[in-house]
CSV table of C-alpha atoms and ligand atoms in Angstrom, one decimal:
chain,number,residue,atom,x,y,z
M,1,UNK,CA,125.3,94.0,118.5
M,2,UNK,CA,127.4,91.9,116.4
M,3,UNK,CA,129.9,89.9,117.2
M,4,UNK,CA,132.5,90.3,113.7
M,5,UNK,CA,131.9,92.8,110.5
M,6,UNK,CA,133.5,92.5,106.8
M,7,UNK,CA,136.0,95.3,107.1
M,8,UNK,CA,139.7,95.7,105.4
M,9,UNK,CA,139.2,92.4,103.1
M,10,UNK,CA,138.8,90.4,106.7
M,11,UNK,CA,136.7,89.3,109.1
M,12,UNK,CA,137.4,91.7,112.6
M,13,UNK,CA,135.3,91.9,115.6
M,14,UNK,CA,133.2,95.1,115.8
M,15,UNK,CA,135.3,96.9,118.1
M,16,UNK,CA,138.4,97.0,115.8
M,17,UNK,CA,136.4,98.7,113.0
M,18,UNK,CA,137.2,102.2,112.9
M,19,UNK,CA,137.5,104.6,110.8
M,20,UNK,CA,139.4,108.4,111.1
M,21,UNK,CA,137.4,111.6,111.0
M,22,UNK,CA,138.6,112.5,107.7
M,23,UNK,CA,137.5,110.0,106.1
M,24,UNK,CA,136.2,111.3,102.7
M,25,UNK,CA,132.5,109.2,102.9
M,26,UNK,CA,132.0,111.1,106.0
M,27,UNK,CA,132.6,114.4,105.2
M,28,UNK,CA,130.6,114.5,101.6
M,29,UNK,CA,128.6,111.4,101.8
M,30,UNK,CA,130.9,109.5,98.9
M,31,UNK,CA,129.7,105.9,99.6
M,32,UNK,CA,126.7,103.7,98.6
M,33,UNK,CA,125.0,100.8,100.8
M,34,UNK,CA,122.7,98.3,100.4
M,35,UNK,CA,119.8,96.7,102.8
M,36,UNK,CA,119.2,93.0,102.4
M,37,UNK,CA,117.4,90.8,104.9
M,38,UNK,CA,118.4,87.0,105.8
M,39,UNK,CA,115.4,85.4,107.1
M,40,UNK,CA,115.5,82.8,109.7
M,41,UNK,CA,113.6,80.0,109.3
M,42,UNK,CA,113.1,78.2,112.7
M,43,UNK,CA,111.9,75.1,111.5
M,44,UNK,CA,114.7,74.0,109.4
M,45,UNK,CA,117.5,76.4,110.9
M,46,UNK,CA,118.4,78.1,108.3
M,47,UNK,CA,118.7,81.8,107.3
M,48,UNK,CA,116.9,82.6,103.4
M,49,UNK,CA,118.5,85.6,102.6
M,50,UNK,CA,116.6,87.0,99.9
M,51,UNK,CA,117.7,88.3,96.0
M,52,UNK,CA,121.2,88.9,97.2
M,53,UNK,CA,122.5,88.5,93.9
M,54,UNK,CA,120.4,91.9,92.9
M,55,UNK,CA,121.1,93.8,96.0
M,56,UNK,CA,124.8,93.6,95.0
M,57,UNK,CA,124.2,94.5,91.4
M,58,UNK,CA,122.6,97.3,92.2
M,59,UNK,CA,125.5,98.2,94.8
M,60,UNK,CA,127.9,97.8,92.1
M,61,UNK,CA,126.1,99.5,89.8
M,62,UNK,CA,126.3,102.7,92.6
M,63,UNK,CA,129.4,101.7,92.6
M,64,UNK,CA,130.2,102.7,89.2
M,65,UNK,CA,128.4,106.2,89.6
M,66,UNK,CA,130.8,107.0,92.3
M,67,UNK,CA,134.0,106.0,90.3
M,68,UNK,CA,134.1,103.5,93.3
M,69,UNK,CA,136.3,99.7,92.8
M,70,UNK,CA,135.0,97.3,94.6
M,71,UNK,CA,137.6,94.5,94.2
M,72,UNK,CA,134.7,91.4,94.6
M,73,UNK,CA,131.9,90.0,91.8
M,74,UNK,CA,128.9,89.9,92.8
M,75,UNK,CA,129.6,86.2,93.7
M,76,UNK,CA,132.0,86.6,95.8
M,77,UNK,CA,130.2,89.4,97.8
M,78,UNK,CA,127.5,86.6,98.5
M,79,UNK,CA,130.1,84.1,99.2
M,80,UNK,CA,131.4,87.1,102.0
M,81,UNK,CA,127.8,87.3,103.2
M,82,UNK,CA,127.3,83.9,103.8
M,83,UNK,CA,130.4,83.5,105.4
M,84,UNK,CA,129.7,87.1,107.4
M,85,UNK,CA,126.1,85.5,108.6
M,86,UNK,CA,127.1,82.1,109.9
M,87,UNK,CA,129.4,83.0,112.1
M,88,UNK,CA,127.3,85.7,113.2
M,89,UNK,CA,125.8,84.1,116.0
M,90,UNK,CA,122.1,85.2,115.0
M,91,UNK,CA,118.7,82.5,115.5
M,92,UNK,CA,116.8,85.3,114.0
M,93,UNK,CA,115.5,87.9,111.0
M,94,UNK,CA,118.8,89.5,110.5
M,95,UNK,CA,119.9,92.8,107.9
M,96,UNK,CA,122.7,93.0,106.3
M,97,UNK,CA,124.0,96.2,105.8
M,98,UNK,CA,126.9,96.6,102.8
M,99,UNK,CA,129.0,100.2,102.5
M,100,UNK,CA,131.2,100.8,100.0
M,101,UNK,CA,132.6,104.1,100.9
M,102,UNK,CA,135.5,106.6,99.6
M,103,UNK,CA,138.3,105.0,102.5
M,104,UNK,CA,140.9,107.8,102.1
M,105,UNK,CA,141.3,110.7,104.5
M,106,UNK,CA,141.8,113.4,102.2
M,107,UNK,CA,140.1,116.8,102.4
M,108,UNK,CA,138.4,117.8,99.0
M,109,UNK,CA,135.1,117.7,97.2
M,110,UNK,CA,135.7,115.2,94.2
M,111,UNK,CA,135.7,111.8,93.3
M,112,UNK,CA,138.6,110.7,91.5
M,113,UNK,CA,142.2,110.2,93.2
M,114,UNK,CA,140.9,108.4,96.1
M,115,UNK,CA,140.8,105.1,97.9
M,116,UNK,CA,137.5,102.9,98.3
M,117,UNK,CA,137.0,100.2,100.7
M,118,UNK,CA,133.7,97.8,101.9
M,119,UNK,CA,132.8,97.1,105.0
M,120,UNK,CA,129.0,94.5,106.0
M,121,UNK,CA,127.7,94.7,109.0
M,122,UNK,CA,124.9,91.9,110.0
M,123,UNK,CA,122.2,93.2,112.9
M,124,UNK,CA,119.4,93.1,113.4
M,125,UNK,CA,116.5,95.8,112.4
M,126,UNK,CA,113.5,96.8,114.7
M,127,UNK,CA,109.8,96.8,112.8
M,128,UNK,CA,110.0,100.1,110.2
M,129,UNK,CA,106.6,100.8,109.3
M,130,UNK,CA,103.8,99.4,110.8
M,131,UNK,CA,102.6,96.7,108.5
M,132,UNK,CA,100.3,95.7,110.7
M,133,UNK,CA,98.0,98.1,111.2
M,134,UNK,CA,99.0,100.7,108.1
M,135,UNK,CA,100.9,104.0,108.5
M,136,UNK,CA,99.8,108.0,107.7
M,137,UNK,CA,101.6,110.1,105.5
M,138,UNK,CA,101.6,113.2,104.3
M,139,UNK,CA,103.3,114.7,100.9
M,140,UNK,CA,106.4,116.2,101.5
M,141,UNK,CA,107.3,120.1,101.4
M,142,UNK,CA,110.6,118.4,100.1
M,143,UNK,CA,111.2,117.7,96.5
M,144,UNK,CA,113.2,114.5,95.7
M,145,UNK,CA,116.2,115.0,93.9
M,146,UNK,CA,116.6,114.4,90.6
M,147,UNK,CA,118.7,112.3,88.3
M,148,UNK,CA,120.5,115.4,87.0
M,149,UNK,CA,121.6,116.2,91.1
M,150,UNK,CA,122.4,113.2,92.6
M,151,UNK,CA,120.9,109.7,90.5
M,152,UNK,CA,118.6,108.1,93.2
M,153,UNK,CA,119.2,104.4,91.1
M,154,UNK,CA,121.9,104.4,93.4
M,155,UNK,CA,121.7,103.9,97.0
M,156,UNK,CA,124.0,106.6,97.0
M,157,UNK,CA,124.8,107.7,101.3
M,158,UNK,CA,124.2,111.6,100.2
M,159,UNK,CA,121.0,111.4,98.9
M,160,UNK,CA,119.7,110.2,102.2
M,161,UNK,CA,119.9,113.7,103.5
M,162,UNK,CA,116.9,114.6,101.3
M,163,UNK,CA,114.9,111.5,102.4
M,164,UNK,CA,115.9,112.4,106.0
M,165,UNK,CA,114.5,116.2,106.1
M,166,UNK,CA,111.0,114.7,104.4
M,167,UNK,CA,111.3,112.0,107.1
M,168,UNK,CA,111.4,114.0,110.3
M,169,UNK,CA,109.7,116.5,108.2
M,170,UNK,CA,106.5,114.0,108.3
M,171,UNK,CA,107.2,112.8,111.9
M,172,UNK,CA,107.5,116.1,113.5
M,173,UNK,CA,104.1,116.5,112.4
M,174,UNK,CA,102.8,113.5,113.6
M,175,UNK,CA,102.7,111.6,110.4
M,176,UNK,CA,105.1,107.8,109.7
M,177,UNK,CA,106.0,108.8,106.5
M,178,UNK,CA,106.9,111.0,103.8
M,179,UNK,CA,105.7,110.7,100.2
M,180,UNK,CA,108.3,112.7,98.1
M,181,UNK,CA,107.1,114.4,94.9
M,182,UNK,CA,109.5,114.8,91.8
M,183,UNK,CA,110.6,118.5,90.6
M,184,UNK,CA,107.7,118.6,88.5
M,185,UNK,CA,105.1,117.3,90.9
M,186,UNK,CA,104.8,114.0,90.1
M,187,UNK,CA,104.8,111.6,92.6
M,188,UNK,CA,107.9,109.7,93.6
M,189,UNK,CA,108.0,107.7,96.5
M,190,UNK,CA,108.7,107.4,100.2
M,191,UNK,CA,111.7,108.5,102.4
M,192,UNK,CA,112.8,104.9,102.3
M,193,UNK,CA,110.0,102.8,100.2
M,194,UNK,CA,108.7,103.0,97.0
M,195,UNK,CA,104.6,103.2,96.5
M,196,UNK,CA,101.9,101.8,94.7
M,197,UNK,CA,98.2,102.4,94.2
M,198,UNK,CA,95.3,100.4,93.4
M,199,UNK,CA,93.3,102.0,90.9
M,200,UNK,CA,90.5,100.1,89.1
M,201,UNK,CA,91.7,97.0,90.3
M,202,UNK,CA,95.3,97.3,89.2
M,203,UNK,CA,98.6,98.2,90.3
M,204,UNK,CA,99.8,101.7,89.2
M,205,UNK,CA,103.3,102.4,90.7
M,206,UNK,CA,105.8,105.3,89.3
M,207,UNK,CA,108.1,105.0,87.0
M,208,UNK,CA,112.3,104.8,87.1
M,209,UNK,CA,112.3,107.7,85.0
M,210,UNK,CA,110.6,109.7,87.9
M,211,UNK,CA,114.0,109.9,90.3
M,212,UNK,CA,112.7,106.5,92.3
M,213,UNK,CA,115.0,104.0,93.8
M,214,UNK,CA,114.0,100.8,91.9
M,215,UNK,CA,113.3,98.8,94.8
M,216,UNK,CA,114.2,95.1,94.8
M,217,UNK,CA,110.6,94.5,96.6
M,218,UNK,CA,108.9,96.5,94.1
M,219,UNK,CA,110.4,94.2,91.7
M,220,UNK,CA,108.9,91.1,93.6
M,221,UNK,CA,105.4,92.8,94.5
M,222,UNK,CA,105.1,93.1,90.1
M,223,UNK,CA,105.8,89.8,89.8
M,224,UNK,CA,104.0,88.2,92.5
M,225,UNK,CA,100.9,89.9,91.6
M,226,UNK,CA,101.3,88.9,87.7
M,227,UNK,CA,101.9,85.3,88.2
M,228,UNK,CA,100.2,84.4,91.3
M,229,UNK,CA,96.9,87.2,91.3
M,230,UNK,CA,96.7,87.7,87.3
M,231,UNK,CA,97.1,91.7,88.6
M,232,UNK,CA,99.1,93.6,86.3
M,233,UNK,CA,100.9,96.4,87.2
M,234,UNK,CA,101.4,100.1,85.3
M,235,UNK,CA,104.8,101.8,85.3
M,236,UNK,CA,103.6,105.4,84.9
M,237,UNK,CA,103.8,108.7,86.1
M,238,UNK,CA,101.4,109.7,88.8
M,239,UNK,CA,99.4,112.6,90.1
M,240,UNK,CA,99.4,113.8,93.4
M,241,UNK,CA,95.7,113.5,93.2
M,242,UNK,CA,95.3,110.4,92.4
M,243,UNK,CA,96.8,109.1,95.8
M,244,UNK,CA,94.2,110.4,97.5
M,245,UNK,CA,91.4,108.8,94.8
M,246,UNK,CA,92.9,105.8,95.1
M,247,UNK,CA,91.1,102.2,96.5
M,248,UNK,CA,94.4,100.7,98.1
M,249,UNK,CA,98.1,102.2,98.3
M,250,UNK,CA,101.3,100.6,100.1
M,251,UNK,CA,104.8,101.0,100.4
M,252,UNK,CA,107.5,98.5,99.5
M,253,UNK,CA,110.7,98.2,100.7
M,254,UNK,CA,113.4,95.8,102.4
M,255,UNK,CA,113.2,97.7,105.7
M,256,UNK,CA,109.0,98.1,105.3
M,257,UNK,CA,108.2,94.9,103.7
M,258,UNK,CA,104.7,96.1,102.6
M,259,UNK,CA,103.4,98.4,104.6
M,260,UNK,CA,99.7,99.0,103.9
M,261,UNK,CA,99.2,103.2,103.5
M,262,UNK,CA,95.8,104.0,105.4
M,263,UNK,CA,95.7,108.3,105.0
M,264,UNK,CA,97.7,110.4,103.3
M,265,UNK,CA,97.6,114.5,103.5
M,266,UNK,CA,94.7,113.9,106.3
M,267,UNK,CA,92.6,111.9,103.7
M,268,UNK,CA,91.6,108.0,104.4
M,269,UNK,CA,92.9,105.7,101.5
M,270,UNK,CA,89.9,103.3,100.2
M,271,UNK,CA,87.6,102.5,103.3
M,272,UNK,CA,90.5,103.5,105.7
M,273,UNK,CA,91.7,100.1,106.6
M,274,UNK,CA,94.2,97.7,104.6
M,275,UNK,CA,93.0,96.3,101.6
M,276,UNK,CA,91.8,93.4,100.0
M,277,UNK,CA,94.5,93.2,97.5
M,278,UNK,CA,97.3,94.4,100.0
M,279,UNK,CA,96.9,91.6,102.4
M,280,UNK,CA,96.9,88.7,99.5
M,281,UNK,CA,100.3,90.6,98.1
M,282,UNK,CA,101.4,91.0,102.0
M,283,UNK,CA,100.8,87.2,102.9
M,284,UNK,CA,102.2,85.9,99.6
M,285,UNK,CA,105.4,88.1,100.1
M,286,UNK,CA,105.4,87.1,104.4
M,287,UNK,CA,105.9,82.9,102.7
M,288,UNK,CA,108.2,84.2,99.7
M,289,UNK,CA,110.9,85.7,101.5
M,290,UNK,CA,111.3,82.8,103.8
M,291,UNK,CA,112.8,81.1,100.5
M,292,UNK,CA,109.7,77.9,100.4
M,293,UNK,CA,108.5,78.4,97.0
M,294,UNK,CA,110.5,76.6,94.7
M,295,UNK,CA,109.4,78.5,91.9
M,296,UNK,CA,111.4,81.4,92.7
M,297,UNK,CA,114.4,79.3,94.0
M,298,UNK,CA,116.7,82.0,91.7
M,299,UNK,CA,115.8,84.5,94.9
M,300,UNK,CA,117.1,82.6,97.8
M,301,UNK,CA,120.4,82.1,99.3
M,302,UNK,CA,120.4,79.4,102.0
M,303,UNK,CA,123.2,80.1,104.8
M,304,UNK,CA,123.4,77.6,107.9
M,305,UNK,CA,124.7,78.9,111.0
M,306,UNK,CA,128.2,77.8,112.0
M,307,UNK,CA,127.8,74.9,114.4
M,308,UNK,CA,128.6,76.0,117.8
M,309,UNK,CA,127.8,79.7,117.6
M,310,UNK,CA,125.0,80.9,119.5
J,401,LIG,C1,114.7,105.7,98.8
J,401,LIG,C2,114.3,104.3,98.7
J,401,LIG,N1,113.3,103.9,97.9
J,401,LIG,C3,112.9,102.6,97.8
J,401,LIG,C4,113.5,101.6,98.5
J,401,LIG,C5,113.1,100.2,98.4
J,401,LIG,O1,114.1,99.4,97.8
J,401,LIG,P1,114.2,97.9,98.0
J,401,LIG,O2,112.9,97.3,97.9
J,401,LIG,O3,115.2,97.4,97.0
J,401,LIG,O4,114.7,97.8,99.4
J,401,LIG,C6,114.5,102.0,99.4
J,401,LIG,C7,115.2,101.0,100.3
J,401,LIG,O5,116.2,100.4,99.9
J,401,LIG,C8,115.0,103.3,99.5
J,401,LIG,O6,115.9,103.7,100.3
């Protein structure tokens, strides 16, 4: 567990971090969050924690949906962060966890006339998906919502009750995962990941426009592909069908990392097994995010731990 959270504009231990039971955030979901992971890095002892700076754009940006102020730039929230992690006490992968939440008790479905506070928790997260040896999903009897309901290009808290019902949805039935479909069939993307395919040799993933969460490692897999495989990759809508005609699919996500999809709807993916171009995207990402390629030094924020804290 960790030791001291961000909460109140200061630095408390865990145990004093409380909030009431009428909290608004609680009651109708009124708060966005963010997931970022600080890699450790045994051999020089430092934690990489990787694209901050767009984790907490796009928490501000959620922010704004919400009618929320969050008093910090996005430089200061890494500056919080840093501060947060090094005195943490962690020698490991950590996750940061961000919440910017409606703070006032007040009973009442709305959004303006309330209080909004932050709180960032650092812990550390057990393996999501199997990476290693590639998850089974099936398609989801849940729809995801829709930019008209809730706008999913916010990690807003609420929306999370639709990826949770296609979650244990999928697991009850003895799948790892959920692939959501949009309103109109199309397909979106996982409970907690965003997807991509391999058809003819390229990268097809959905677009924003199709109610996804535009993932931060999505962003990364593009580019790594592009510059370092010459593999471009298509923003368009896709067919449910095509998933299952596909050579290679995977997930991307903080939490999943790239997590290689092996069946979906009871159908292998390819030959069954992870693909060719899914391992060379999975070990370029595995040396990326531990912040040693100076030709993406724009993602990596360095944080030593405090001296003395173990
Ligand atoms: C619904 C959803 N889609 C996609 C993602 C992947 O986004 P990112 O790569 O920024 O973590 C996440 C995780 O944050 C998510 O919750």
């Amino acid at each position: 567990m960790p030791a001291y959270v961000f909460f109140r504009k200061q630095f408390v231990p865990l145990s004093e971090a409380k909030i009431g039971i009428l909290t608004h955030a609680l009651h109708y979901g009124t708060a966005c969050f963010e997931g970022i992971r600080g890699n450790w890095d045994s051999e020089r002892e430092s934690f990489c924690i990787f694209r901050i700076r767009d984790h907490y754009k796009r928490l501000l940006e959620g922010c704004r949906i919400l009618k929320m102020n969050v008093p910090y730039s996005v430089d200061e929230l890494c500056e919080l962060t840093g501060q947060l992690l090094a005195r943490s006490g962690y020698r490991e992968n950590v996750y940061i966890r961000p919440l910017a939440y409606k703070s006032s008790e007040a009973i009442g479905v709305r959004l303006h006339d309330l209080e909004d506070d932050l709180c960032i928790v650092v812990t550390t997260l057990p393996p999501y998906l199997d990476v290693e040896n590639g998850v089974r999903c099936c398609t989801s009897s849940w729809r995801r919502v829709d930019d008209t309901m809730i706008p999913p290009r916010g990690k807003i808290c609420g929306i999370y009750v639709n990826s949770a019902l296609a979650k244990t949805e999928a697991w009850e039935n003895g799948f790892d995962e959920a692939i959501l479909l949009t309103q109109d069939g199309h397909v979106s993307e996982g409970s907690g990941e965003n997807i991509f395919l391999v058809l003819g040799g390229k990268l097809v993933t959905p677009p924003s426009s199709d109610n996804i969460l535009v993932g931060i490692t999505r962003d990364t897999v593009m580019k790594l592909a592009e510059n370092e495989l010459g593999i471009a990759t298509i923003e368009r809508q896709v067919d449910r069908s095509e998933l299952y005609a596909a050579e290679e699919c995977f997930f991307t996500g903080t939490a999943a990392n790239i997590a290689p999809i092996l069946e979906i709807d009871r159908r292998p993916i390819g030959a069954g097994n992870i693909g060719k171009i899914t391992a060379r995207l999975q070990s370029l990402f595995a040396e990326v995010i531990l912040g040693r390629n100076p030709k993406y030094s724009d993602w990596y924020y360095p944080v030593s731990p405090k001296p003395g804290r173990t």
